[in-house]
CSV table of C-alpha atoms in Angstrom, one decimal:
chain,number,residue,atom,x,y,z
A,1,MET,CA,1.8,8.1,19.6
A,2,LYS,CA,-1.0,8.6,17.2
A,3,LEU,CA,0.1,10.9,14.4
A,4,LEU,CA,-2.4,13.3,12.8
A,5,PHE,CA,-1.6,15.5,9.8
A,6,LYS,CA,-4.0,18.4,9.4
A,7,TYR,CA,-4.4,18.4,5.7
A,8,THR,CA,-7.8,19.3,4.2
A,9,ILE,CA,-9.4,18.6,0.9
A,10,VAL,CA,-9.6,22.3,0.2
A,11,GLY,CA,-5.9,22.7,0.7
A,12,LEU,CA,-5.2,19.8,-1.6
A,13,LEU,CA,-7.4,21.2,-4.3
A,14,CYS,CA,-5.7,24.6,-4.0
A,15,PHE,CA,-2.4,23.0,-4.5
A,16,VAL,CA,-3.5,21.0,-7.6
A,17,TYR,CA,-5.5,23.6,-9.4
A,18,SER,CA,-4.3,27.0,-8.2
A,19,CYS,CA,-1.7,27.5,-10.9
A,20,SER,CA,-1.9,24.6,-13.3
A,21,SER,CA,0.2,26.4,-15.9
A,22,SER,CA,3.2,26.5,-13.5
A,23,GLN,CA,3.0,22.8,-12.4
A,24,ASP,CA,5.9,21.8,-14.7
A,25,GLN,CA,8.0,24.6,-13.3
A,26,TYR,CA,7.2,23.4,-9.8
A,27,VAL,CA,8.6,20.0,-10.6
A,28,LYS,CA,11.8,21.5,-12.1
A,29,GLN,CA,12.3,23.7,-9.1
A,30,TYR,CA,11.7,20.9,-6.6
A,31,ASP,CA,14.5,20.6,-3.9
A,32,ASP,CA,15.5,17.2,-2.7
A,33,PRO,CA,14.2,17.0,0.9
A,34,GLY,CA,17.0,14.7,1.9
A,35,PHE,CA,14.9,11.5,2.0
A,36,ASP,CA,12.9,9.2,-0.2
A,37,ARG,CA,9.3,8.6,0.8
A,38,ILE,CA,7.8,5.2,0.1
A,39,ALA,CA,4.1,4.6,0.6
A,40,PHE,CA,1.6,1.7,0.5
A,41,TYR,CA,-2.2,2.1,0.1
A,42,ASN,CA,-5.0,-0.4,-0.1
A,43,VAL,CA,-7.3,1.7,-2.3
A,44,GLU,CA,-10.4,-0.5,-1.8
A,45,ASN,CA,-11.9,-1.8,-5.0
A,46,LEU,CA,-10.5,0.5,-7.7
A,47,PHE,CA,-12.6,-1.0,-10.5
A,48,ASP,CA,-13.4,0.3,-14.0
A,49,ILE,CA,-17.1,0.3,-15.0
A,50,TYR,CA,-16.8,-2.4,-17.6
A,51,ASN,CA,-17.8,-6.1,-17.1
A,52,ASP,CA,-15.0,-8.6,-17.6
A,53,SER,CA,-16.5,-12.0,-18.2
A,54,LEU,CA,-13.4,-13.7,-16.7
A,55,LYS,CA,-13.7,-11.9,-13.4
A,56,ARG,CA,-16.3,-11.5,-10.6
A,57,ASP,CA,-16.6,-7.8,-11.1
A,58,ASP,CA,-20.3,-7.6,-12.0
A,59,GLU,CA,-21.3,-5.5,-8.9
A,60,PHE,CA,-18.8,-2.8,-10.1
A,61,THR,CA,-20.7,-2.0,-13.3
A,62,PRO,CA,-23.5,0.5,-14.1
A,63,ASP,CA,-26.0,-2.3,-13.9
A,64,GLY,CA,-24.5,-4.0,-10.9
A,65,ASP,CA,-25.5,-4.0,-7.3
A,66,ARG,CA,-23.3,-1.0,-6.5
A,67,ASN,CA,-24.4,1.1,-9.5
A,68,TRP,CA,-20.8,1.8,-10.3
A,69,ASN,CA,-20.6,4.4,-13.0
A,70,ASN,CA,-18.2,6.9,-14.6
A,71,ASN,CA,-19.0,9.6,-12.1
A,72,ARG,CA,-18.2,7.3,-9.1
A,73,PHE,CA,-15.1,5.9,-10.9
A,74,TYR,CA,-13.6,9.4,-11.5
A,75,LYS,CA,-14.6,10.5,-8.0
A,76,LYS,CA,-12.6,7.5,-6.8
A,77,LEU,CA,-9.6,8.4,-8.9
A,78,ASN,CA,-9.7,12.0,-7.7
A,79,ASN,CA,-9.8,10.8,-4.1
A,80,ILE,CA,-6.8,8.6,-4.6
A,81,TYR,CA,-4.6,11.1,-6.2
A,82,LYS,CA,-5.3,13.7,-3.4
A,83,VAL,CA,-4.2,11.1,-0.9
A,84,ILE,CA,-1.0,10.3,-2.7
A,85,ILE,CA,-0.1,14.0,-3.0
A,86,GLY,CA,-1.0,14.5,0.7
A,87,ILE,CA,1.2,11.7,1.8
A,88,GLY,CA,4.1,13.5,0.2
A,89,GLU,CA,3.3,16.8,1.9
A,90,TRP,CA,3.1,18.4,-1.6
A,91,ASN,CA,6.0,16.3,-2.9
A,92,PRO,CA,4.4,12.9,-3.7
A,93,PRO,CA,6.3,9.7,-2.7
A,94,VAL,CA,9.0,8.3,-4.9
A,95,ILE,CA,7.3,4.9,-4.8
A,96,VAL,CA,3.7,3.9,-4.0
A,97,GLY,CA,2.6,0.3,-3.6
A,98,LEU,CA,-1.1,-0.3,-4.3
A,99,CYS,CA,-3.5,-3.1,-3.8
A,100,GLU,CA,-7.1,-3.7,-4.8
A,101,VAL,CA,-6.7,-2.3,-8.3
A,102,GLU,CA,-8.5,-4.1,-11.1
A,103,ASN,CA,-6.2,-3.7,-14.1
A,104,ARG,CA,-3.8,-1.6,-16.0
A,105,PHE,CA,-6.6,0.6,-17.4
A,106,VAL,CA,-7.5,2.1,-13.9
A,107,LEU,CA,-3.8,2.6,-13.2
A,108,ASN,CA,-3.3,4.5,-16.5
A,109,LYS,CA,-6.3,6.7,-15.6
A,110,LEU,CA,-4.8,7.4,-12.1
A,111,VAL,CA,-1.3,8.1,-13.2
A,112,TYR,CA,-1.8,9.8,-16.6
A,113,GLN,CA,-5.2,11.4,-16.4
A,114,THR,CA,-5.1,13.1,-13.0
A,115,PRO,CA,-2.7,15.8,-11.7
A,116,LEU,CA,-0.3,12.9,-10.8
A,117,LYS,CA,0.9,13.2,-14.4
A,118,THR,CA,2.8,16.3,-13.3
A,119,PHE,CA,5.1,14.1,-11.3
A,120,ASP,CA,6.0,11.6,-14.1
A,121,TYR,CA,4.8,8.4,-12.4
A,122,LYS,CA,5.3,5.1,-14.2
A,123,ILE,CA,3.5,1.8,-13.6
A,124,ILE,CA,4.6,-1.7,-12.8
A,125,HIS,CA,1.7,-4.1,-12.9
A,126,GLU,CA,0.8,-7.7,-13.9
A,127,GLU,CA,-2.6,-9.4,-13.8
A,128,SER,CA,-3.2,-11.8,-10.9
A,129,PRO,CA,-5.4,-14.8,-10.9
A,130,ASP,CA,-7.6,-13.5,-8.1
A,131,ARG,CA,-11.2,-14.4,-9.0
A,132,ARG,CA,-12.5,-10.9,-8.2
A,133,GLY,CA,-9.8,-9.5,-10.5
A,134,ILE,CA,-8.0,-7.3,-8.0
A,135,ASP,CA,-4.2,-7.0,-8.2
A,136,VAL,CA,-1.3,-5.4,-6.6
A,137,ALA,CA,0.8,-2.8,-8.4
A,138,LEU,CA,3.6,-0.3,-7.9
A,139,ILE,CA,3.9,3.2,-9.3
A,140,TYR,CA,7.1,5.2,-9.1
A,141,ARG,CA,8.5,8.6,-10.0
A,142,SER,CA,11.1,7.9,-12.8
A,143,SER,CA,13.3,10.8,-11.5
A,144,GLY,CA,13.8,9.0,-8.2
A,145,PHE,CA,13.6,5.3,-9.0
A,146,THR,CA,15.1,3.2,-11.8
A,147,PRO,CA,13.7,-0.3,-12.1
A,148,ILE,CA,16.1,-3.1,-13.1
A,149,GLU,CA,13.7,-6.0,-13.2
A,150,HIS,CA,10.3,-7.2,-11.9
A,151,LYS,CA,8.4,-10.4,-11.7
A,152,THR,CA,5.3,-11.9,-10.1
A,153,ILE,CA,5.4,-14.6,-7.5
A,154,GLY,CA,2.4,-16.9,-7.9
A,155,ILE,CA,0.6,-18.5,-5.0
A,156,ARG,CA,-0.9,-22.0,-5.4
A,157,PHE,CA,-2.2,-23.6,-2.3
A,158,PRO,CA,-1.5,-27.4,-2.2
A,159,PHE,CA,-4.3,-27.9,0.3
A,160,ASP,CA,-6.9,-25.9,-1.8
A,161,THR,CA,-6.0,-26.1,-5.5
A,162,ALA,CA,-9.2,-24.4,-6.5
A,163,SER,CA,-8.5,-21.3,-4.5
A,164,ARG,CA,-6.9,-18.3,-6.2
A,165,THR,CA,-5.3,-15.2,-4.6
A,166,ARG,CA,-3.1,-12.2,-5.5
A,167,ASP,CA,0.4,-12.7,-6.8
A,168,ILE,CA,3.3,-11.1,-4.9
A,169,LEU,CA,4.9,-8.4,-7.0
A,170,TYR,CA,8.7,-8.2,-6.8
A,171,VAL,CA,10.6,-5.2,-8.1
A,172,LYS,CA,14.3,-4.6,-8.1
A,173,GLY,CA,15.7,-1.1,-8.7
A,174,VAL,CA,18.0,1.7,-7.8
A,175,LEU,CA,16.6,4.4,-5.5
A,176,SER,CA,17.7,7.9,-6.1
A,177,GLY,CA,20.9,6.7,-7.6
A,178,LYS,CA,22.1,5.6,-4.2
A,179,ASP,CA,21.6,1.9,-3.7
A,180,THR,CA,19.7,-1.1,-5.0
A,181,VAL,CA,16.5,-2.1,-3.2
A,182,HIS,CA,14.3,-5.2,-3.5
A,183,ILE,CA,10.6,-4.4,-3.1
A,184,PHE,CA,7.8,-7.0,-2.5
A,185,VAL,CA,4.2,-5.8,-2.8
A,186,ASN,CA,1.7,-8.1,-1.0
A,187,HIS,CA,-2.0,-8.6,-0.5
A,188,TRP,CA,-2.5,-11.8,1.5
A,189,PRO,CA,-5.7,-13.8,1.7
A,190,SER,CA,-8.5,-12.2,3.7
A,191,ARG,CA,-10.1,-13.4,6.9
A,192,TYR,CA,-13.4,-13.8,5.2
A,193,GLY,CA,-14.8,-17.1,6.4
A,194,GLY,CA,-13.1,-16.9,9.8
A,195,TYR,CA,-9.6,-16.4,11.2
A,196,LEU,CA,-8.8,-20.0,11.9
A,197,VAL,CA,-10.2,-21.3,8.6
A,198,THR,CA,-8.2,-18.8,6.5
A,199,LYS,CA,-5.0,-18.7,8.7
A,200,PRO,CA,-3.3,-21.6,6.8
A,201,LYS,CA,-3.5,-19.6,3.6
A,202,ARG,CA,-1.7,-16.6,5.0
A,203,GLU,CA,0.9,-18.8,6.6
A,204,PHE,CA,1.5,-20.5,3.2
A,205,VAL,CA,2.0,-17.2,1.5
A,206,ALA,CA,4.5,-16.3,4.2
A,207,THR,CA,6.5,-19.5,3.5
A,208,VAL,CA,6.6,-18.6,-0.3
A,209,LEU,CA,7.8,-15.1,0.5
A,210,ARG,CA,10.3,-16.4,3.0
A,211,LYS,CA,11.9,-18.6,0.3
A,212,GLN,CA,12.3,-15.7,-2.0
A,213,LEU,CA,14.0,-13.7,0.8
A,214,ASP,CA,16.3,-16.5,1.7
A,215,SER,CA,17.4,-16.7,-1.9
A,216,LEU,CA,18.2,-13.0,-1.9
A,217,PHE,CA,20.2,-13.3,1.3
A,218,VAL,CA,22.2,-16.2,-0.2
A,219,SER,CA,23.2,-14.1,-3.2
A,220,ASP,CA,23.8,-11.0,-1.2
A,221,ILE,CA,23.5,-11.1,2.6
A,222,ASN,CA,23.4,-7.2,2.6
A,223,SER,CA,20.3,-7.0,0.5
A,224,ASN,CA,18.1,-3.9,1.1
A,225,ILE,CA,14.6,-5.4,1.3
A,226,ILE,CA,11.3,-3.6,1.6
A,227,ILE,CA,8.2,-5.7,2.1
A,228,MET,CA,4.9,-3.8,2.0
A,229,GLY,CA,1.3,-4.8,1.9
A,230,ASP,CA,-2.0,-5.6,3.3
A,231,PHE,CA,-1.3,-8.9,5.1
A,232,ASN,CA,-4.7,-9.4,6.7
A,233,ASP,CA,-2.7,-10.3,9.9
A,234,GLU,CA,-1.2,-8.1,12.5
A,235,PRO,CA,2.5,-7.9,13.2
A,236,TRP,CA,2.3,-10.3,16.2
A,237,ASP,CA,0.3,-13.0,14.3
A,238,GLU,CA,2.0,-16.3,13.5
A,239,SER,CA,2.2,-15.8,9.7
A,240,LEU,CA,4.3,-12.7,10.2
A,241,GLN,CA,6.2,-13.1,13.4
A,242,ASP,CA,6.9,-16.9,13.2
A,243,VAL,CA,6.6,-18.1,9.6
A,244,LEU,CA,8.0,-15.0,7.9
A,245,ASP,CA,10.2,-14.4,10.9
A,246,ALA,CA,9.7,-10.6,11.0
A,247,ARG,CA,10.9,-9.4,14.3
A,248,LEU,CA,9.2,-6.8,16.5
A,249,ASP,CA,12.3,-5.4,18.2
A,250,THR,CA,15.8,-4.5,17.0
A,251,THR,CA,17.7,-6.1,19.9
A,252,GLY,CA,20.4,-8.3,18.5
A,253,LEU,CA,19.2,-7.8,15.0
A,254,GLN,CA,21.4,-9.7,12.5
A,255,THR,CA,22.2,-8.9,8.9
A,256,ASN,CA,19.7,-11.3,7.4
A,257,ASP,CA,16.9,-10.6,9.9
A,258,LEU,CA,13.7,-8.8,9.1
A,259,TYR,CA,12.2,-6.1,11.2
A,260,ASN,CA,8.5,-5.2,11.2
A,261,LEU,CA,8.3,-1.4,11.4
A,262,MET,CA,4.6,-1.6,12.4
A,263,GLY,CA,5.2,-3.5,15.6
A,264,ILE,CA,5.4,-0.3,17.5
A,265,PHE,CA,1.6,0.1,17.0
A,266,GLN,CA,0.8,-2.3,19.7
A,267,LYS,CA,-2.5,-4.1,20.5
A,268,ASP,CA,-3.5,-1.5,23.1
A,269,TRP,CA,-2.9,1.5,20.8
A,270,ASP,CA,-6.1,3.3,19.9
A,271,GLY,CA,-5.6,3.4,16.2
A,272,GLY,CA,-4.5,1.4,13.2
A,273,THR,CA,-4.8,1.2,9.4
A,274,SER,CA,-8.3,-0.3,9.3
A,275,LYS,CA,-11.2,-0.8,11.6
A,276,TYR,CA,-13.5,-3.9,12.2
A,277,LEU,CA,-16.5,-3.1,14.3
A,278,ASP,CA,-15.0,-1.3,17.3
A,279,ASP,CA,-11.4,-2.5,16.9
A,280,TRP,CA,-8.7,-0.8,15.0
A,281,ASN,CA,-6.0,-3.1,13.6
A,282,THR,CA,-2.7,-2.8,11.8
A,283,ILE,CA,-2.8,-5.2,8.9
A,284,ASP,CA,-1.0,-2.8,6.5
A,285,GLN,CA,2.7,-3.0,7.2
A,286,PHE,CA,6.2,-2.2,6.2
A,287,ILE,CA,8.8,-4.9,6.9
A,288,VAL,CA,12.5,-4.3,6.1
A,289,SER,CA,15.8,-6.1,6.2
A,290,ALA,CA,18.3,-5.3,9.0
A,291,ASN,CA,20.5,-3.3,6.7
A,292,LEU,CA,17.8,-0.6,6.3
A,293,VAL,CA,17.4,-0.4,10.1
A,294,LYS,CA,21.0,-0.3,11.1
A,295,GLY,CA,22.2,1.9,8.1
A,296,ARG,CA,25.0,-0.5,7.2
A,297,GLN,CA,25.1,0.7,3.7
A,298,GLU,CA,23.8,3.9,1.9
A,299,LEU,CA,20.2,3.7,2.8
A,300,GLN,CA,18.5,3.8,6.2
A,301,VAL,CA,14.9,4.0,7.5
A,302,SER,CA,14.3,7.3,9.1
A,303,PRO,CA,14.4,7.1,13.0
A,304,LYS,CA,10.7,8.0,13.0
A,305,GLY,CA,10.0,4.6,11.5
A,306,ALA,CA,6.7,3.8,9.7
A,307,GLN,CA,3.9,6.3,9.8
A,308,ILE,CA,0.1,5.9,9.4
A,309,TYR,CA,-1.2,8.7,7.3
A,310,ASN,CA,-4.5,9.6,9.0
A,311,PRO,CA,-5.6,13.2,8.3
A,312,GLU,CA,-9.1,14.2,9.2
A,313,PHE,CA,-10.4,14.1,5.6
A,314,LEU,CA,-9.7,10.3,5.5
A,315,LEU,CA,-11.8,9.7,8.6
A,316,GLU,CA,-15.5,10.0,9.5
A,317,ASP,CA,-17.4,9.7,12.7
A,318,ASP,CA,-18.2,6.2,13.8
A,319,PHE,CA,-21.7,6.6,15.3
A,320,LYS,CA,-22.2,2.9,16.0
A,321,HIS,CA,-18.9,2.1,17.6
A,322,LEU,CA,-17.8,5.6,18.6
A,323,GLY,CA,-14.6,7.4,17.7
A,324,LYS,CA,-13.5,7.6,14.1
A,325,LYS,CA,-13.3,5.1,11.2
A,326,PRO,CA,-11.9,5.3,7.7
A,327,TYR,CA,-14.0,7.3,5.3
A,328,ARG,CA,-14.7,4.5,2.7
A,329,THR,CA,-16.2,4.4,-0.7
A,330,TYR,CA,-19.2,2.2,0.2
A,331,VAL,CA,-20.8,1.2,3.5
A,332,GLY,CA,-22.3,-2.1,2.6
A,333,PHE,CA,-23.9,-1.4,-0.7
A,334,LYS,CA,-24.6,2.2,0.1
A,335,TYR,CA,-22.4,4.7,-1.8
A,336,ASN,CA,-20.5,6.8,0.8
A,337,GLN,CA,-18.3,8.9,-1.6
A,338,GLY,CA,-15.2,8.3,0.5
A,339,TYR,CA,-11.7,7.1,0.0
A,340,SER,CA,-10.9,3.6,1.3
A,341,ASP,CA,-11.5,1.3,4.2
A,342,HIS,CA,-7.8,1.4,4.8
A,343,LEU,CA,-5.4,4.2,5.8
A,344,PRO,CA,-2.1,4.6,3.9
A,345,ILE,CA,1.3,4.0,5.5
A,346,TYR,CA,4.7,5.3,4.6
A,347,ILE,CA,8.4,5.3,5.5
A,348,ASP,CA,11.3,7.6,4.7
A,349,LEU,CA,14.7,6.4,3.6
A,350,THR,CA,17.6,8.6,4.3
A,351,THR,CA,21.3,8.4,3.5
A,352,SER,CA,23.0,6.7,6.4
A,353,GLU,CA,26.2,8.0,8.0
A,354,LYS,CA,28.0,4.9,7.0
A,355,GLY,CA,26.9,5.5,3.4
A,356,ASP,CA,28.1,9.1,3.4
């Protein structure tokens, strides 16, 4: 079941640089592939090099513990844009949800000062109160997605008022002129400090998100909902399966039900989106409303479901725990030159037969 796309860095570089003068022509001649690809990527600490006195970002500065400098920053940007282009198989996704980005500055650099500028990406981003300064964001190709509104959904823990975490980003828009979609980009509290200690925080975020979804279903029971993110829990954990009520199978799926597209990657599957010691896990997920599973309106999730993008250039040998692991930017405080400690995921939305 594990999917492996054989893209290489050399191939990506050839695509980007081989004929830069004709890039605009490439975009104009692009043929609609018949689906809209949507991706999510935890890019692992995309920080600028400047110290922000209001954030705990000191280690990601030239004088910090990680010796974070312009060369490393721009290497990171180049790595990320190559991944986004690769996910699209030379036609980058219409929408990409991101997490672990520091601010609008790094997003501007990514979207407007790398070859991604060829594809006319725009940015939706708001600052979160996370103490490290990392946010969620959404970038989109303006030719394929038209935003109508967006807002942030703040998280305040009643049992830990001093704690801060990332807001949920909500975006409503029209996808490829076909239908309205409601997108929620998430980065739930980590397990740092222990699973049981941090579990109530993720369950609380799930209750906040569930209330937002219930409100959407009350106003329109046929809402097309796409929830994406790094949830720091797996599909079968209580926060997702019980509190958010995201189902792992489609049997008897009702209109206002949610379906976790990552549930197919079961516990005994040798792979995932990130790796802890010798265990792969699937904490990066897509969850959708039943409409998008059943194709009751215009849009429908492709039958192949959610995919983990895991080409060889995003992996490296795991000499300690065997097998492979994500090729990340740092291993501890040692600069590793890689991409992220997470693998990206994506889905394709097609036009359903009922929508034709």
